[in-house]
Amino acid sequence: MKFFSFPQCSRVTSILNAVANENSSSRTLSCVDTFNACSSGVIAYTVIATTNIYYCSIFFNEVATSNLCSGTSVASRNVRGGTTLHELTHATSGTDDVTYGCSADQALSDSNKIRNADNFNCFTTQVYANTRC
Ligand SMILES: [Zn+2]
């Protein structure tokens, strides 16, 4: 798996640590589409100005991380934890949406890999599948 290149490893660690250590008392994670941004295919979104995160109805059709061992695949990108991690990298590290899909993520340039939120979703779910199943 090559969701990142070797020189980027410390940056990957710092972005994932920012998610792991997220402890904001003011950030909202809402299941209400306050901004009517849940158009077709949108699973969740982060409002950059506030870093608040909003979940769309299709998010609730996604599956638990443990389903990576049976019932879903990394490429399906339908794990609730992966989606939440994607949004939290926007909120805590200002990542962007350059592209979506694990194959497309891996085809990005190094500079785009490290700023693309979906690379963190695919990378972390792949690590889970490889080490926890
Ligand atoms: Zn995103």
Coordinates of N, CA, C and O and ligand atoms in Angstrom, one line a residue:
M1 N 0.8 -1.2 0.0 CA 0.0 0.0 0.0 C 0.9 1.2 0.0 O 1.8 1.3 0.7
K2 N 0.5 2.2 -0.8 CA 1.3 3.4 -0.9 C 0.4 4.6 -0.9 O 0.2 5.2 -1.9
F3 N -0.2 4.9 0.3 CA -1.0 6.0 0.4 C -0.2 7.3 0.7 O -0.7 8.4 0.6
F4 N 1.1 7.0 1.1 CA 2.0 8.1 1.4 C 3.4 7.7 1.0 O 3.6 6.5 0.8
S5 N 4.3 8.6 0.8 CA 5.6 8.3 0.5 C 6.5 8.3 1.8 O 6.1 9.0 2.7
F6 N 7.6 7.7 1.8 CA 8.4 7.6 3.0 C 8.7 8.9 3.7 O 8.6 9.0 4.9
P7 N 9.2 9.9 2.9 CA 9.5 11.2 3.7 C 8.4 11.8 4.4 O 8.6 12.7 5.2
Q8 N 7.1 11.4 4.1 CA 6.0 12.0 4.7 C 5.6 11.4 6.0 O 4.6 11.9 6.6
C9 N 6.3 10.4 6.4 CA 5.8 9.6 7.6 C 5.6 10.4 8.8 O 4.6 10.2 9.6
S10 N 6.5 11.3 9.1 CA 6.3 12.1 10.4 C 5.1 13.0 10.3 O 4.4 13.3 11.3
R11 N 4.8 13.5 9.1 CA 3.6 14.4 8.9 C 2.4 13.5 9.0 O 1.4 14.0 9.6
V12 N 2.4 12.3 8.5 CA 1.3 11.4 8.7 C 1.0 11.2 10.1 O -0.2 11.3 10.6
T13 N 2.1 10.9 10.9 CA 1.9 10.7 12.3 C 1.3 11.9 13.0 O 0.4 11.7 13.9
S14 N 1.8 13.1 12.7 CA 1.3 14.3 13.4 C -0.2 14.5 13.0 O -1.0 14.9 13.9
I15 N -0.6 14.2 11.8 CA -2.0 14.4 11.4 C -2.9 13.4 12.2 O -4.0 13.7 12.7
L16 N -2.4 12.1 12.2 CA -3.2 11.1 12.9 C -3.2 11.3 14.4 O -4.2 11.1 15.1
N17 N -2.1 11.8 15.0 CA -2.1 12.2 16.4 C -3.1 13.3 16.7 O -3.7 13.3 17.8
A18 N -3.2 14.3 15.8 CA -4.1 15.4 16.0 C -5.6 14.8 16.1 O -6.4 15.3 16.9
V19 N -5.9 13.8 15.3 CA -7.2 13.2 15.3 C -7.3 12.4 16.6 O -8.3 12.5 17.4
A20 N -6.3 11.6 17.0 CA -6.4 10.8 18.2 C -6.6 11.6 19.4 O -7.2 11.2 20.4
N21 N -5.9 12.8 19.4 CA -5.9 13.6 20.6 C -7.0 14.7 20.6 O -7.1 15.6 21.5
E22 N -7.9 14.7 19.6 CA -8.9 15.7 19.5 C -9.8 15.7 20.7 O -10.2 14.6 21.1
N23 N -9.9 16.8 21.3 CA -10.6 16.9 22.6 C -11.3 18.3 22.8 O -11.4 18.8 23.8
S24 N -11.8 18.8 21.6 CA -12.4 20.1 21.6 C -13.7 20.1 22.4 O -14.5 19.2 22.2
S25 N -13.9 21.1 23.2 CA -15.2 21.2 23.9 C -16.1 22.1 23.2 O -17.3 22.2 23.5
S26 N -15.7 22.7 22.0 CA -16.6 23.6 21.3 C -17.0 23.0 19.9 O -18.0 23.4 19.3
R27 N -16.2 22.0 19.4 CA -16.5 21.5 18.1 C -17.8 20.6 18.2 O -17.9 19.8 19.0
T28 N -18.7 20.9 17.2 CA -19.9 20.1 17.1 C -19.8 19.0 16.1 O -19.2 19.2 15.0
L29 N -20.2 17.8 16.5 CA -20.4 16.7 15.5 C -21.9 16.4 15.5 O -22.4 15.9 16.5
S30 N -22.5 16.8 14.4 CA -24.0 16.8 14.3 C -24.5 15.8 13.4 O -23.9 15.6 12.3
C31 N -25.6 15.2 13.7 CA -26.3 14.3 12.8 C -27.4 15.1 12.1 O -28.2 14.4 11.4
V32 N -27.5 16.4 12.2 CA -28.5 17.2 11.5 C -27.8 18.0 10.4 O -26.7 18.6 10.7
D33 N -28.3 18.0 9.2 CA -27.7 18.7 8.0 C -28.1 20.1 8.1 O -28.8 20.6 7.3
T34 N -27.5 20.9 9.0 CA -27.8 22.3 9.3 C -27.7 23.1 8.0 O -28.4 24.1 7.9
F35 N -26.7 22.9 7.2 CA -26.4 23.7 6.0 C -27.0 23.2 4.7 O -26.6 23.7 3.7
N36 N -27.8 22.2 4.8 CA -28.4 21.6 3.6 C -27.3 21.2 2.5 O -27.5 21.5 1.3
A37 N -26.2 20.7 3.0 CA -25.1 20.3 2.1 C -25.1 18.8 1.8 O -24.2 18.4 1.1
C38 N -26.0 18.1 2.3 CA -26.1 16.6 2.1 C -26.7 16.3 0.7 O -27.8 15.7 0.7
S39 N -26.0 16.7 -0.3 CA -26.5 16.4 -1.7 C -26.2 14.9 -1.9 O -25.5 14.3 -1.1
S40 N -26.6 14.4 -3.1 CA -26.5 13.0 -3.4 C -25.0 12.5 -3.3 O -24.1 13.2 -3.9
G41 N -24.8 11.5 -2.5 CA -23.5 10.9 -2.4 C -22.6 11.5 -1.3 O -21.6 11.0 -1.0
V42 N -23.1 12.6 -0.7 CA -22.3 13.2 0.4 C -22.6 12.4 1.7 O -23.7 12.2 2.1
I43 N -21.5 12.0 2.3 CA -21.6 11.1 3.5 C -21.6 12.0 4.8 O -22.3 11.8 5.8
A44 N -20.7 13.0 4.7 CA -20.5 13.9 5.9 C -19.8 15.1 5.3 O -19.2 15.1 4.3
Y45 N -19.8 16.2 6.1 CA -19.0 17.4 5.7 C -18.5 18.2 6.9 O -19.1 18.1 8.0
T46 N -17.4 18.9 6.7 CA -16.8 19.7 7.7 C -16.9 21.2 7.2 O -16.5 21.5 6.1
V47 N -17.5 22.1 8.1 CA -17.5 23.5 7.8 C -16.2 24.1 8.2 O -15.8 24.0 9.4
I48 N -15.4 24.6 7.2 CA -14.0 25.0 7.5 C -14.0 26.1 8.5 O -13.1 26.1 9.4
A49 N -14.9 27.1 8.4 CA -14.9 28.2 9.3 C -15.0 27.9 10.8 O -14.4 28.5 11.6
T50 N -15.7 26.8 11.1 CA -16.0 26.4 12.5 C -15.3 25.1 12.8 O -15.2 24.8 14.0
T51 N -14.9 24.4 11.8 CA -14.5 23.0 11.9 C -15.5 22.1 12.5 O -15.2 21.0 13.0
N52 N -16.8 22.5 12.5 CA -17.9 21.6 12.9 C -18.1 20.6 11.8 O -18.0 20.9 10.6
I53 N -18.5 19.4 12.3 CA -18.7 18.2 11.4 C -20.2 17.8 11.4 O -20.8 17.8 12.4
Y54 N -20.7 17.6 10.2 CA -22.1 17.3 10.0 C -22.2 15.9 9.2 O -21.6 15.8 8.2
Y55 N -23.0 15.0 9.8 CA -23.2 13.7 9.1 C -24.5 13.7 8.3 O -25.6 14.2 8.8
C56 N -24.5 13.1 7.1 CA -25.6 13.0 6.3 C -26.3 11.6 6.5 O -25.7 10.7 7.1
S57 N -27.5 11.5 6.0 CA -28.3 10.3 6.3 C -27.6 9.0 5.9 O -27.6 8.0 6.5
I58 N -26.9 9.0 4.7 CA -26.2 7.8 4.2 C -25.1 7.3 5.1 O -24.7 6.2 5.1
F59 N -24.6 8.3 5.9 CA -23.5 7.9 6.9 C -24.0 6.7 7.8 O -23.3 5.8 8.1
F60 N -25.3 6.8 8.1 CA -25.8 5.8 9.1 C -26.1 4.4 8.4 O -26.5 3.5 9.1
N61 N -25.8 4.3 7.1 CA -25.8 3.0 6.4 C -24.4 2.4 6.4 O -24.2 1.3 6.0
E62 N -23.4 3.2 6.9 CA -22.1 2.7 6.9 C -21.9 1.6 8.0 O -22.8 1.5 8.8
V63 N -20.8 1.0 8.0 CA -20.6 -0.2 8.9 C -19.5 0.1 9.9 O -18.7 1.0 9.8
A64 N -19.4 -0.7 10.9 CA -18.4 -0.7 12.0 C -17.0 -1.1 11.4 O -17.0 -1.8 10.5
T65 N -16.0 -0.6 12.0 CA -14.6 -0.9 11.6 C -14.4 -2.4 11.5 O -13.7 -2.9 10.6
S66 N -14.9 -3.1 12.5 CA -14.7 -4.6 12.5 C -15.2 -5.3 11.3 O -14.8 -6.4 11.0
N67 N -16.1 -4.6 10.6 CA -16.6 -5.2 9.3 C -15.5 -5.3 8.2 O -15.7 -6.0 7.2
L68 N -14.4 -4.7 8.4 CA -13.3 -4.8 7.5 C -12.7 -6.2 7.5 O -12.1 -6.7 6.5
C69 N -13.0 -7.0 8.6 CA -12.6 -8.4 8.7 C -13.6 -9.3 8.0 O -13.2 -10.4 7.7
S70 N -14.8 -8.8 7.8 CA -15.8 -9.7 7.2 C -17.0 -8.8 6.8 O -17.6 -8.2 7.6
G71 N -17.3 -8.7 5.5 CA -18.4 -8.0 5.0 C -18.2 -6.7 4.3 O -19.1 -6.3 3.6
T72 N -17.0 -6.1 4.4 CA -16.7 -5.0 3.6 C -15.2 -5.0 3.2 O -14.5 -5.8 3.7
S73 N -14.8 -4.1 2.4 CA -13.4 -4.0 2.0 C -12.9 -2.5 2.2 O -13.7 -1.6 2.3
V74 N -11.6 -2.4 2.2 CA -11.0 -1.0 2.3 C -11.5 -0.2 1.1 O -11.9 1.0 1.3
A75 N -11.5 -0.8 -0.1 CA -11.9 0.0 -1.3 C -13.4 0.5 -1.2 O -13.7 1.4 -1.9
S76 N -14.2 -0.2 -0.4 CA -15.6 0.2 -0.4 C -15.8 1.5 0.3 O -16.8 2.2 0.1
R77 N -14.8 1.9 1.2 CA -14.9 3.2 1.9 C -16.2 3.4 2.5 O -16.8 4.5 2.4
N78 N -16.7 2.4 3.2 CA -18.0 2.6 3.9 C -17.9 2.3 5.4 O -18.9 1.8 6.0
V79 N -16.8 2.6 6.0 CA -16.6 2.4 7.4 C -16.8 3.7 8.1 O -16.2 4.7 7.8
R80 N -17.7 3.6 9.2 CA -18.0 4.9 9.9 C -16.8 5.5 10.5 O -16.6 6.8 10.4
G81 N -15.9 4.7 11.0 CA -14.7 5.3 11.6 C -13.8 5.9 10.6 O -13.1 7.0 10.9
G82 N -13.7 5.4 9.4 CA -12.9 6.0 8.3 C -13.5 7.3 7.9 O -12.7 8.2 7.6
T83 N -14.8 7.3 7.7 CA -15.4 8.6 7.4 C -15.2 9.7 8.4 O -14.9 10.8 8.1
T84 N -15.4 9.3 9.7 CA -15.2 10.2 10.8 C -13.7 10.7 10.8 O -13.5 11.9 11.0
L85 N -12.8 9.8 10.6 CA -11.4 10.2 10.6 C -11.1 11.1 9.4 O -10.4 12.1 9.6
H86 N -11.7 10.9 8.3 CA -11.6 11.8 7.1 C -12.0 13.2 7.5 O -11.2 14.2 7.3
E87 N -13.2 13.3 8.1 CA -13.7 14.6 8.5 C -12.8 15.3 9.6 O -12.5 16.5 9.6
L88 N -12.3 14.5 10.5 CA -11.5 15.0 11.6 C -10.1 15.5 11.1 O -9.5 16.4 11.7
T89 N -9.6 14.9 10.0 CA -8.4 15.5 9.5 C -8.6 16.8 8.8 O -7.7 17.7 8.9
H90 N -9.8 17.0 8.2 CA -10.2 18.4 7.8 C -10.2 19.3 9.0 O -9.6 20.4 8.9
A91 N -10.8 18.9 10.0 CA -11.1 19.8 11.2 C -9.8 20.1 11.9 O -9.6 21.3 12.4
T92 N -8.9 19.1 12.1 CA -7.8 19.3 13.0 C -6.5 19.7 12.2 O -5.6 20.3 12.8
S93 N -6.4 19.3 11.0 CA -5.2 19.6 10.2 C -5.4 20.3 8.9 O -4.5 20.6 8.2
G94 N -6.7 20.6 8.6 CA -6.9 21.4 7.4 C -6.6 20.6 6.1 O -6.3 21.2 5.1
T95 N -6.8 19.3 6.1 CA -6.7 18.6 4.9 C -7.7 19.0 3.9 O -8.7 19.6 4.2
D96 N -7.5 18.6 2.6 CA -8.4 19.0 1.5 C -9.0 17.7 0.9 O -8.7 16.6 1.3
D97 N -10.0 17.9 0.0 CA -10.5 16.9 -0.8 C -10.0 17.0 -2.2 O -10.5 17.7 -3.1
V98 N -8.8 16.3 -2.5 CA -8.2 16.4 -3.8 C -8.9 15.4 -4.7 O -9.2 15.7 -5.9
T99 N -9.1 14.2 -4.2 CA -9.8 13.1 -4.9 C -10.4 12.1 -3.9 O -10.1 12.2 -2.7
Y100 N -11.2 11.2 -4.4 CA -11.8 10.2 -3.5 C -11.5 8.8 -4.2 O -11.4 8.7 -5.4
G101 N -11.4 7.8 -3.3 CA -11.3 6.4 -3.8 C -9.8 6.0 -3.6 O -8.9 6.7 -3.9
C102 N -9.7 4.8 -3.0 CA -8.3 4.4 -2.6 C -7.4 4.3 -3.8 O -6.2 4.6 -3.6
S103 N -7.8 3.8 -4.9 CA -6.9 3.7 -6.1 C -6.5 5.1 -6.5 O -5.3 5.4 -6.8
A104 N -7.5 6.0 -6.6 CA -7.2 7.4 -7.0 C -6.2 8.1 -6.0 O -5.3 8.8 -6.4
D105 N -6.4 7.8 -4.8 CA -5.6 8.4 -3.7 C -4.1 8.0 -3.9 O -3.2 8.8 -3.8
Q106 N -3.9 6.7 -4.2 CA -2.6 6.2 -4.4 C -1.9 6.7 -5.6 O -0.7 6.7 -5.7
A107 N -2.7 7.2 -6.6 CA -2.1 7.7 -7.8 C -1.7 9.2 -7.7 O -1.2 9.7 -8.7
L108 N -2.1 9.8 -6.6 CA -1.8 11.2 -6.5 C -0.2 11.5 -6.4 O 0.5 10.5 -6.0
S109 N 0.2 12.7 -6.6 CA 1.5 13.1 -6.4 C 1.8 13.1 -4.9 O 0.8 13.1 -4.1
D110 N 3.0 13.0 -4.5 CA 3.4 13.0 -3.0 C 2.8 14.2 -2.3 O 2.2 14.1 -1.2
S111 N 2.9 15.4 -3.0 CA 2.4 16.6 -2.3 C 0.9 16.6 -2.1 O 0.3 17.1 -1.2
N112 N 0.2 15.9 -3.0 CA -1.3 15.8 -2.9 C -1.7 14.7 -1.9 O -2.7 14.8 -1.2
K113 N -0.9 13.6 -1.9 CA -1.2 12.5 -1.0 C -1.3 13.0 0.5 O -2.3 12.7 1.2
I114 N -0.4 13.8 0.9 CA -0.3 14.2 2.3 C -1.4 15.3 2.7 O -1.7 15.4 3.8
R115 N -2.0 15.9 1.7 CA -3.1 16.9 2.0 C -4.5 16.4 1.7 O -5.4 17.1 1.9
N116 N -4.6 15.2 1.1 CA -5.9 14.6 0.7 C -6.5 13.8 1.9 O -5.9 12.8 2.3
A117 N -7.6 14.2 2.4 CA -8.3 13.6 3.5 C -8.5 12.1 3.3 O -8.4 11.3 4.2
D118 N -8.9 11.7 2.1 CA -9.3 10.4 1.8 C -8.1 9.4 1.9 O -8.3 8.2 2.2
N119 N -6.9 9.9 1.7 CA -5.7 9.1 1.9 C -5.6 8.6 3.3 O -5.2 7.4 3.5
F120 N -6.1 9.4 4.3 CA -6.0 9.0 5.7 C -7.1 7.9 6.0 O -6.9 7.0 6.7
N121 N -8.3 8.1 5.3 CA -9.3 7.1 5.4 C -8.8 5.7 4.9 O -8.8 4.7 5.6
C122 N -8.4 5.7 3.7 CA -7.9 4.4 3.1 C -6.7 3.8 3.8 O -6.7 2.6 4.0
F123 N -5.8 4.7 4.2 CA -4.6 4.2 4.8 C -4.9 3.5 6.2 O -4.5 2.4 6.5
T124 N -5.7 4.2 7.0 CA -6.0 3.7 8.3 C -6.9 2.5 8.3 O -6.7 1.5 9.0
T125 N -7.8 2.4 7.3 CA -8.7 1.2 7.2 C -7.8 0.0 6.7 O -8.0 -1.1 7.1
Q126 N -6.9 0.3 5.8 CA -6.0 -0.7 5.3 C -5.1 -1.3 6.4 O -4.9 -2.5 6.5
V127 N -4.6 -0.4 7.2 CA -3.8 -0.8 8.4 C -4.6 -1.7 9.3 O -4.1 -2.8 9.8
Y128 N -5.8 -1.3 9.6 CA -6.7 -2.1 10.4 C -6.9 -3.5 9.8 O -6.8 -4.5 10.5
A129 N -7.2 -3.5 8.5 CA -7.5 -4.8 7.8 C -6.2 -5.7 7.9 O -6.3 -6.9 8.0
N130 N -5.1 -5.1 7.7 CA -3.8 -5.9 7.7 C -3.4 -6.3 9.1 O -2.6 -7.3 9.2
T131 N -3.8 -5.6 10.1 CA -3.2 -5.9 11.4 C -4.2 -6.4 12.5 O -3.8 -7.0 13.5
R132 N -5.5 -6.2 12.2 CA -6.5 -6.6 13.2 C -7.5 -7.7 12.8 O -8.3 -8.1 13.5
C133 N -7.3 -8.2 11.6 CA -8.3 -9.2 11.1 C -7.6 -10.6 11.1 O -6.4 -10.7 11.1
Ligands
ZN1 ZN -13.6 15.6 2.8

